[in-house]
Amino acid sequence: MTLASNTVASTGTNQKMTKSQFKTYLTLILISLYCMVPFIWVVLASVDPKASQFLRIPESVSMEHYWNLFANQSGLRWILNSIVINVSATIIALVFAGFGGYAISRTKAWWKLPLLYAIILVRIVPPPALIVPVYKVMLTLNDWVNALINAVFTDVATQQTMSRAFSFVDGYLGLILILAAMQLPLAIWIMKTFFDAIPIDYEESAAIDGATQWQTVRKVLIPLAMPGFAAAGLFAFINAWGDFLMPLMFTSSPELQTLPLGLFRAFLRVDAIDYGFLTALAVIYTLPAVIAFSFARKFLTQTFSGGVKG
C-alpha cells in the first residue's frame, strides 16, 4: 500500500509540474508574441505596397520601398554616414579603451580607484547636461580648424570638402570624436576588468622568452583580451549607432545626417507619412546591430585558453 501510494503521489506531482511548466511556457510565448508584434508590423509593412499604420497581411509582396530608399531618397547617404561615423567612433574607443584599461589594470598607484570612479561618473551624467559645455568647446576648436583650412587651401570647393570632413561642428570628425568619447568610459571599465583577469605571469614569461613589448601585446595580451574587445566594441557600436541627440545637435547639413535623424525626418514629413519608406528604413537601421552582435558573439564565447592558442 505504501509503494502504491508513493507511486500515485509521484505521478500526481509530475502532472502538477507538467501543468505548471505548461502555464509558464504559455505565458512566455504570449509575452514574446506581444513583444514581437511591432517587429512583425515593421517587416510586413516594408514589403507591402499599400503599407499603413495598422498591422495587416500584405496582398502582395514588393521591394519597392527598399528600392525607393536607395534610389530616390537620401537613405543611402544616411546609411553610409552612419556606418562611417559609428565604425570610426567604435575603433577609436577600442584603441583608447585598450591602452587605458591595461594601464589602469596594471598600475598600483593611489589614484587608481578615484580615477575609476571619475571615469564611470562621466558615463552616469546625462548627455543633455553636457550639450552646452561640449558644444562650446567644439565650437572653439571648429573656429581654429576652419581658420587653418582657409589658410592652407585657396579653392572654395576644396575648403568646403575639407571643412565637412574635419570640422568639429557640422563635420565628420567632430561627430566621430564625440560619439567615441561618449562610449569610452564603459569601454575602459570593460577592458580593465578583462585585463585584471589576465595573469601578469603571461607577460613575464613572454619577456623571459625574448619577446619585445610589441610582440607581447600582439601575441599574448590582444588574443587573451579579445572577448573584452568584442564586448566593449559591441556595446560601443550599438550605443553609438542608436545615438540621436549628438547627431541632432552637432550636424545641420543634410549631407551629414545619420539614420536616426533620417527616421526622425521621415516621420515628421509635412505631407502624409510614407509608412512603407519608414519601415524599410527601420529594417535597414536594425540590421547592423544584429550583424555586430552575431559577429561579436563568436569572441564572447572564447575561453582564455583558446585565446592563448590563437
Short mmCIF file of C-alpha atoms in Angstrom, two decimals:
data_model
loop_
_atom_site.label_atom_id
_atom_site.label_comp_id
_atom_site.label_asym_id
_atom_site.label_seq_id
_atom_site.Cartn_x
_atom_site.Cartn_y
_atom_site.Cartn_z
CA MET A 1 0.00 0.00 0.00
CA THR A 2 2.80 2.32 0.82
CA LEU A 3 4.56 1.69 -2.51
CA ALA A 4 1.32 2.18 -4.41
CA SER A 5 0.52 5.40 -2.58
CA ASN A 6 4.03 6.72 -3.23
CA THR A 7 3.66 5.92 -6.93
CA VAL A 8 0.33 7.73 -7.11
CA ALA A 9 1.78 10.73 -5.25
CA SER A 10 4.78 10.82 -7.59
CA THR A 11 2.53 10.67 -10.65
CA GLY A 12 0.38 13.49 -9.25
CA THR A 13 3.47 15.59 -8.57
CA ASN A 14 4.73 15.05 -12.12
CA GLN A 15 1.34 16.05 -13.52
CA LYS A 16 1.31 19.17 -11.37
CA MET A 17 4.82 20.08 -12.52
CA THR A 18 3.80 19.48 -16.12
CA LYS A 19 0.82 21.79 -15.76
CA SER A 20 3.00 24.39 -14.08
CA GLN A 21 5.56 24.20 -16.87
CA PHE A 22 2.78 24.45 -19.45
CA LYS A 23 1.47 27.62 -17.84
CA THR A 24 4.98 29.06 -17.67
CA TYR A 25 5.75 28.35 -21.32
CA LEU A 26 2.34 29.62 -22.41
CA THR A 27 2.91 32.87 -20.53
CA LEU A 28 6.37 33.29 -22.07
CA ILE A 29 5.02 32.60 -25.55
CA LEU A 30 2.24 35.17 -25.15
CA ILE A 31 4.69 37.79 -23.86
CA SER A 32 7.07 37.03 -26.72
CA LEU A 33 4.31 37.38 -29.30
CA TYR A 34 3.21 40.66 -27.75
CA CYS A 35 6.78 41.99 -27.93
CA MET A 36 7.24 40.75 -31.50
CA VAL A 37 4.14 42.46 -32.90
CA PRO A 38 5.93 45.78 -33.64
CA PHE A 39 8.77 43.95 -35.39
CA ILE A 40 6.32 41.87 -37.40
CA TRP A 41 4.48 45.04 -38.44
CA VAL A 42 7.74 46.71 -39.49
CA VAL A 43 8.81 43.74 -41.65
CA LEU A 44 5.39 43.25 -43.25
CA ALA A 45 4.86 46.96 -43.91
CA SER A 46 8.30 47.28 -45.50
CA VAL A 47 7.26 44.85 -48.28
CA ASP A 48 3.62 45.99 -48.52
CA PRO A 49 2.93 48.34 -51.48
CA LYS A 50 -0.04 49.75 -49.54
CA ALA A 51 1.60 49.97 -46.12
CA SER A 52 -0.32 51.74 -43.38
CA GLN A 53 -0.06 52.29 -39.65
CA PHE A 54 -2.09 49.15 -38.95
CA LEU A 55 -0.82 45.57 -38.86
CA ARG A 56 -2.13 43.54 -41.79
CA ILE A 57 -1.05 40.79 -44.13
CA PRO A 58 0.05 42.38 -47.43
CA GLU A 59 -1.93 41.40 -50.52
CA SER A 60 1.30 41.32 -52.50
CA VAL A 61 5.00 41.47 -51.67
CA SER A 62 7.11 44.19 -53.24
CA MET A 63 10.61 45.58 -52.66
CA GLU A 64 9.52 48.97 -53.95
CA HIS A 65 10.11 50.72 -50.64
CA TYR A 66 13.68 49.44 -50.40
CA TRP A 67 14.35 50.48 -53.99
CA ASN A 68 12.90 53.90 -53.28
CA LEU A 69 15.06 54.12 -50.16
CA PHE A 70 18.30 53.58 -52.07
CA ALA A 71 17.44 55.14 -55.43
CA ASN A 72 15.15 58.11 -54.94
CA GLN A 73 15.55 59.13 -51.31
CA SER A 74 18.52 60.06 -49.11
CA GLY A 75 18.54 56.66 -47.41
CA LEU A 76 21.81 55.51 -48.96
CA ARG A 77 23.60 58.63 -47.73
CA TRP A 78 22.14 58.21 -44.25
CA ILE A 79 23.30 54.60 -44.15
CA LEU A 80 26.82 55.40 -45.37
CA ASN A 81 27.15 58.31 -42.94
CA SER A 82 26.05 56.11 -40.03
CA ILE A 83 28.46 53.31 -40.97
CA VAL A 84 31.46 55.60 -41.44
CA ILE A 85 30.83 57.65 -38.30
CA ASN A 86 29.92 54.80 -35.95
CA VAL A 87 32.59 52.35 -37.12
CA SER A 88 35.25 55.07 -36.80
CA ALA A 89 33.99 56.03 -33.35
CA THR A 90 33.99 52.39 -32.23
CA ILE A 91 37.56 51.82 -33.44
CA ILE A 92 38.81 54.96 -31.68
CA ALA A 93 37.02 53.99 -28.47
CA LEU A 94 38.50 50.47 -28.57
CA VAL A 95 42.04 51.72 -29.13
CA PHE A 96 41.95 54.16 -26.22
CA ALA A 97 40.00 51.71 -24.04
CA GLY A 98 42.66 49.06 -24.65
CA PHE A 99 45.50 51.35 -23.61
CA GLY A 100 43.55 52.88 -20.74
CA GLY A 101 42.17 49.60 -19.44
CA TYR A 102 45.61 47.96 -19.47
CA ALA A 103 47.29 50.93 -17.77
CA ILE A 104 44.66 51.12 -15.02
CA SER A 105 44.69 47.35 -14.53
CA ARG A 106 48.43 47.12 -14.07
CA THR A 107 49.05 50.28 -12.06
CA LYS A 108 49.20 50.20 -8.26
CA ALA A 109 49.05 53.97 -7.72
CA TRP A 110 46.87 55.50 -5.02
CA TRP A 111 44.81 57.45 -7.56
CA LYS A 112 43.63 54.28 -9.33
CA LEU A 113 40.30 53.95 -7.51
CA PRO A 114 39.40 57.68 -7.64
CA LEU A 115 40.19 57.68 -11.36
CA LEU A 116 37.90 54.70 -11.95
CA TYR A 117 35.05 56.39 -10.11
CA ALA A 118 35.66 59.61 -12.04
CA ILE A 119 35.53 57.69 -15.34
CA ILE A 120 32.26 55.97 -14.53
CA LEU A 121 30.85 59.27 -13.20
CA VAL A 122 31.24 60.75 -16.67
CA ARG A 123 29.16 57.87 -18.02
CA ILE A 124 26.44 58.44 -15.42
CA VAL A 125 25.98 62.14 -16.25
CA PRO A 126 23.01 62.52 -18.66
CA PRO A 127 24.17 63.52 -22.16
CA PRO A 128 21.78 66.53 -22.36
CA ALA A 129 23.60 68.02 -19.36
CA LEU A 130 26.84 68.01 -21.36
CA ILE A 131 25.47 69.64 -24.51
CA VAL A 132 26.25 73.28 -23.66
CA PRO A 133 29.88 72.89 -22.43
CA VAL A 134 30.74 70.34 -25.10
CA TYR A 135 29.23 72.49 -27.84
CA LYS A 136 31.22 75.50 -26.60
CA VAL A 137 34.47 73.54 -26.69
CA MET A 138 33.72 72.07 -30.10
CA LEU A 139 32.78 75.48 -31.48
CA THR A 140 36.12 76.94 -30.37
CA LEU A 141 38.04 74.05 -31.93
CA ASN A 142 35.93 74.38 -35.05
CA ASP A 143 36.96 78.02 -35.49
CA TRP A 144 40.63 77.05 -35.27
CA VAL A 145 40.25 74.22 -37.77
CA ASN A 146 38.34 76.34 -40.28
CA ALA A 147 40.94 79.09 -39.98
CA LEU A 148 43.69 76.55 -40.69
CA ILE A 149 41.79 75.08 -43.66
CA ASN A 150 41.19 78.53 -45.16
CA ALA A 151 44.87 79.39 -44.74
CA VAL A 152 46.12 76.18 -46.38
CA PHE A 153 43.57 75.78 -49.21
CA THR A 154 42.55 78.60 -51.52
CA ASP A 155 39.96 76.79 -53.64
CA VAL A 156 36.44 77.25 -52.27
CA ALA A 157 35.28 73.75 -53.21
CA THR A 158 38.32 72.20 -51.51
CA GLN A 159 37.71 74.32 -48.42
CA GLN A 160 34.11 73.10 -48.20
CA THR A 161 35.16 69.46 -48.63
CA MET A 162 37.89 69.66 -46.00
CA SER A 163 35.62 71.58 -43.65
CA ARG A 164 32.91 68.93 -43.94
CA ALA A 165 35.44 66.21 -43.17
CA PHE A 166 37.45 67.82 -40.36
CA SER A 167 35.12 70.36 -38.73
CA PHE A 168 34.22 69.82 -35.10
CA VAL A 169 30.73 71.25 -35.64
CA ASP A 170 28.75 70.07 -38.66
CA GLY A 171 31.60 67.79 -39.72
CA TYR A 172 32.51 64.12 -39.66
CA LEU A 173 35.49 64.44 -37.33
CA GLY A 174 33.64 66.25 -34.57
CA LEU A 175 30.76 63.77 -34.51
CA ILE A 176 33.13 60.80 -34.56
CA LEU A 177 35.14 62.14 -31.61
CA ILE A 178 32.01 62.96 -29.60
CA LEU A 179 30.50 59.51 -30.09
CA ALA A 180 33.84 57.86 -29.27
CA ALA A 181 34.18 59.93 -26.10
CA MET A 182 30.64 59.05 -25.02
CA GLN A 183 31.35 55.31 -25.29
CA LEU A 184 34.88 55.43 -23.86
CA PRO A 185 34.11 55.24 -20.08
CA LEU A 186 32.16 51.98 -20.31
CA ALA A 187 34.71 50.52 -22.74
CA ILE A 188 37.56 51.34 -20.34
CA TRP A 189 35.78 49.61 -17.47
CA ILE A 190 35.15 46.51 -19.58
CA MET A 191 38.76 46.32 -20.76
CA LYS A 192 40.11 46.97 -17.27
CA THR A 193 38.03 44.05 -15.97
CA PHE A 194 39.34 41.69 -18.65
CA PHE A 195 42.96 42.73 -18.15
CA ASP A 196 42.54 42.12 -14.41
CA ALA A 197 41.67 38.50 -15.26
CA ILE A 198 44.88 38.05 -17.30
CA PRO A 199 47.75 36.96 -15.01
CA ILE A 200 50.86 39.08 -15.31
CA ASP A 201 52.83 35.81 -15.42
CA TYR A 202 52.00 35.55 -19.13
CA GLU A 203 53.78 38.83 -19.83
CA GLU A 204 56.74 37.86 -17.68
CA SER A 205 57.03 34.50 -19.44
CA ALA A 206 56.96 36.23 -22.83
CA ALA A 207 59.68 38.62 -21.70
CA ILE A 208 61.84 35.71 -20.47
CA ASP A 209 61.42 34.04 -23.87
CA GLY A 210 62.83 37.16 -25.51
CA ALA A 211 59.62 38.74 -26.78
CA THR A 212 59.55 42.50 -27.22
CA GLN A 213 56.82 44.66 -25.68
CA TRP A 214 55.02 44.88 -29.02
CA GLN A 215 55.24 41.11 -29.53
CA THR A 216 53.82 40.57 -26.05
CA VAL A 217 50.93 42.89 -26.80
CA ARG A 218 50.22 41.40 -30.22
CA LYS A 219 50.64 37.69 -29.43
CA VAL A 220 49.65 37.47 -25.76
CA LEU A 221 47.56 40.36 -24.49
CA ILE A 222 45.36 41.04 -27.52
CA PRO A 223 44.33 37.36 -28.05
CA LEU A 224 43.60 36.95 -24.34
CA ALA A 225 41.62 40.20 -24.20
CA MET A 226 39.73 39.58 -27.45
CA PRO A 227 36.46 38.73 -25.62
CA GLY A 228 36.79 42.06 -23.81
CA PHE A 229 37.39 43.93 -27.06
CA ALA A 230 34.37 42.17 -28.56
CA ALA A 231 32.13 43.09 -25.63
CA ALA A 232 33.37 46.70 -25.48
CA GLY A 233 33.11 47.08 -29.24
CA LEU A 234 29.61 45.63 -29.30
CA PHE A 235 28.32 48.00 -26.62
CA ALA A 236 30.13 50.98 -28.14
CA PHE A 237 28.83 50.34 -31.66
CA ILE A 238 25.22 49.69 -30.64
CA ASN A 239 25.09 52.73 -28.36
CA ALA A 240 26.69 54.98 -30.96
CA TRP A 241 24.51 53.55 -33.73
CA GLY A 242 21.35 54.42 -31.81
CA ASP A 243 22.50 57.85 -30.64
CA PHE A 244 20.08 60.56 -31.74
CA LEU A 245 20.94 63.58 -29.60
CA MET A 246 24.56 64.13 -30.65
CA PRO A 247 23.96 63.96 -34.44
CA LEU A 248 20.98 66.28 -33.95
CA MET A 249 22.99 68.88 -32.05
CA PHE A 250 26.27 68.78 -33.98
CA THR A 251 25.11 68.38 -37.59
CA SER A 252 22.92 70.66 -39.65
CA SER A 253 23.86 69.84 -43.23
CA PRO A 254 21.62 67.29 -44.98
CA GLU A 255 24.77 65.60 -46.32
CA LEU A 256 25.85 64.67 -42.79
CA GLN A 257 22.60 63.25 -41.45
CA THR A 258 22.65 59.75 -39.99
CA LEU A 259 19.98 57.05 -39.88
CA PRO A 260 18.38 58.16 -36.57
CA LEU A 261 17.95 61.65 -37.99
CA GLY A 262 16.65 60.14 -41.23
CA LEU A 263 13.98 58.23 -39.34
CA PHE A 264 13.07 61.39 -37.46
CA ARG A 265 12.77 63.43 -40.65
CA ALA A 266 10.75 60.70 -42.38
CA PHE A 267 8.27 60.56 -39.52
CA LEU A 268 7.84 64.34 -39.37
CA ARG A 269 7.10 64.97 -43.03
CA VAL A 270 4.70 67.80 -43.73
CA ASP A 271 2.53 65.71 -46.02
CA ALA A 272 1.30 62.15 -45.41
CA ILE A 273 3.76 59.78 -43.72
CA ASP A 274 5.12 57.12 -46.07
CA TYR A 275 4.94 54.11 -43.76
CA GLY A 276 6.48 51.84 -46.38
CA PHE A 277 9.58 54.02 -46.66
CA LEU A 278 9.68 54.49 -42.88
CA THR A 279 9.51 50.76 -42.10
CA ALA A 280 12.05 49.87 -44.81
CA LEU A 281 14.40 52.40 -43.26
CA ALA A 282 13.73 50.88 -39.82
CA VAL A 283 14.63 47.40 -41.08
CA ILE A 284 17.90 48.67 -42.55
CA TYR A 285 18.53 50.56 -39.30
CA THR A 286 18.18 47.37 -37.25
CA LEU A 287 20.38 45.09 -39.36
CA PRO A 288 23.89 46.44 -38.46
CA ALA A 289 23.28 45.99 -34.73
CA VAL A 290 22.12 42.40 -35.30
CA ILE A 291 25.13 41.69 -37.52
CA ALA A 292 27.51 43.25 -34.98
CA PHE A 293 26.09 41.08 -32.21
CA SER A 294 26.35 37.93 -34.34
CA PHE A 295 29.98 38.71 -35.12
CA ALA A 296 30.95 39.63 -31.55
CA ARG A 297 29.23 36.57 -30.06
CA LYS A 298 31.93 34.33 -31.53
CA PHE A 299 34.57 36.15 -29.48
CA LEU A 300 32.39 36.42 -26.39
CA THR A 301 32.26 32.62 -26.18
CA GLN A 302 36.02 32.21 -26.42
CA THR A 303 37.89 30.97 -23.37
CA PHE A 304 41.20 32.36 -22.24
CA SER A 305 42.88 29.09 -23.15
CA GLY A 306 41.57 29.43 -26.68
CA GLY A 307 42.99 32.94 -26.81
CA VAL A 308 46.46 31.70 -25.83
CA LYS A 309 46.39 29.09 -28.57
CA GLY A 310 45.47 31.76 -31.08
#
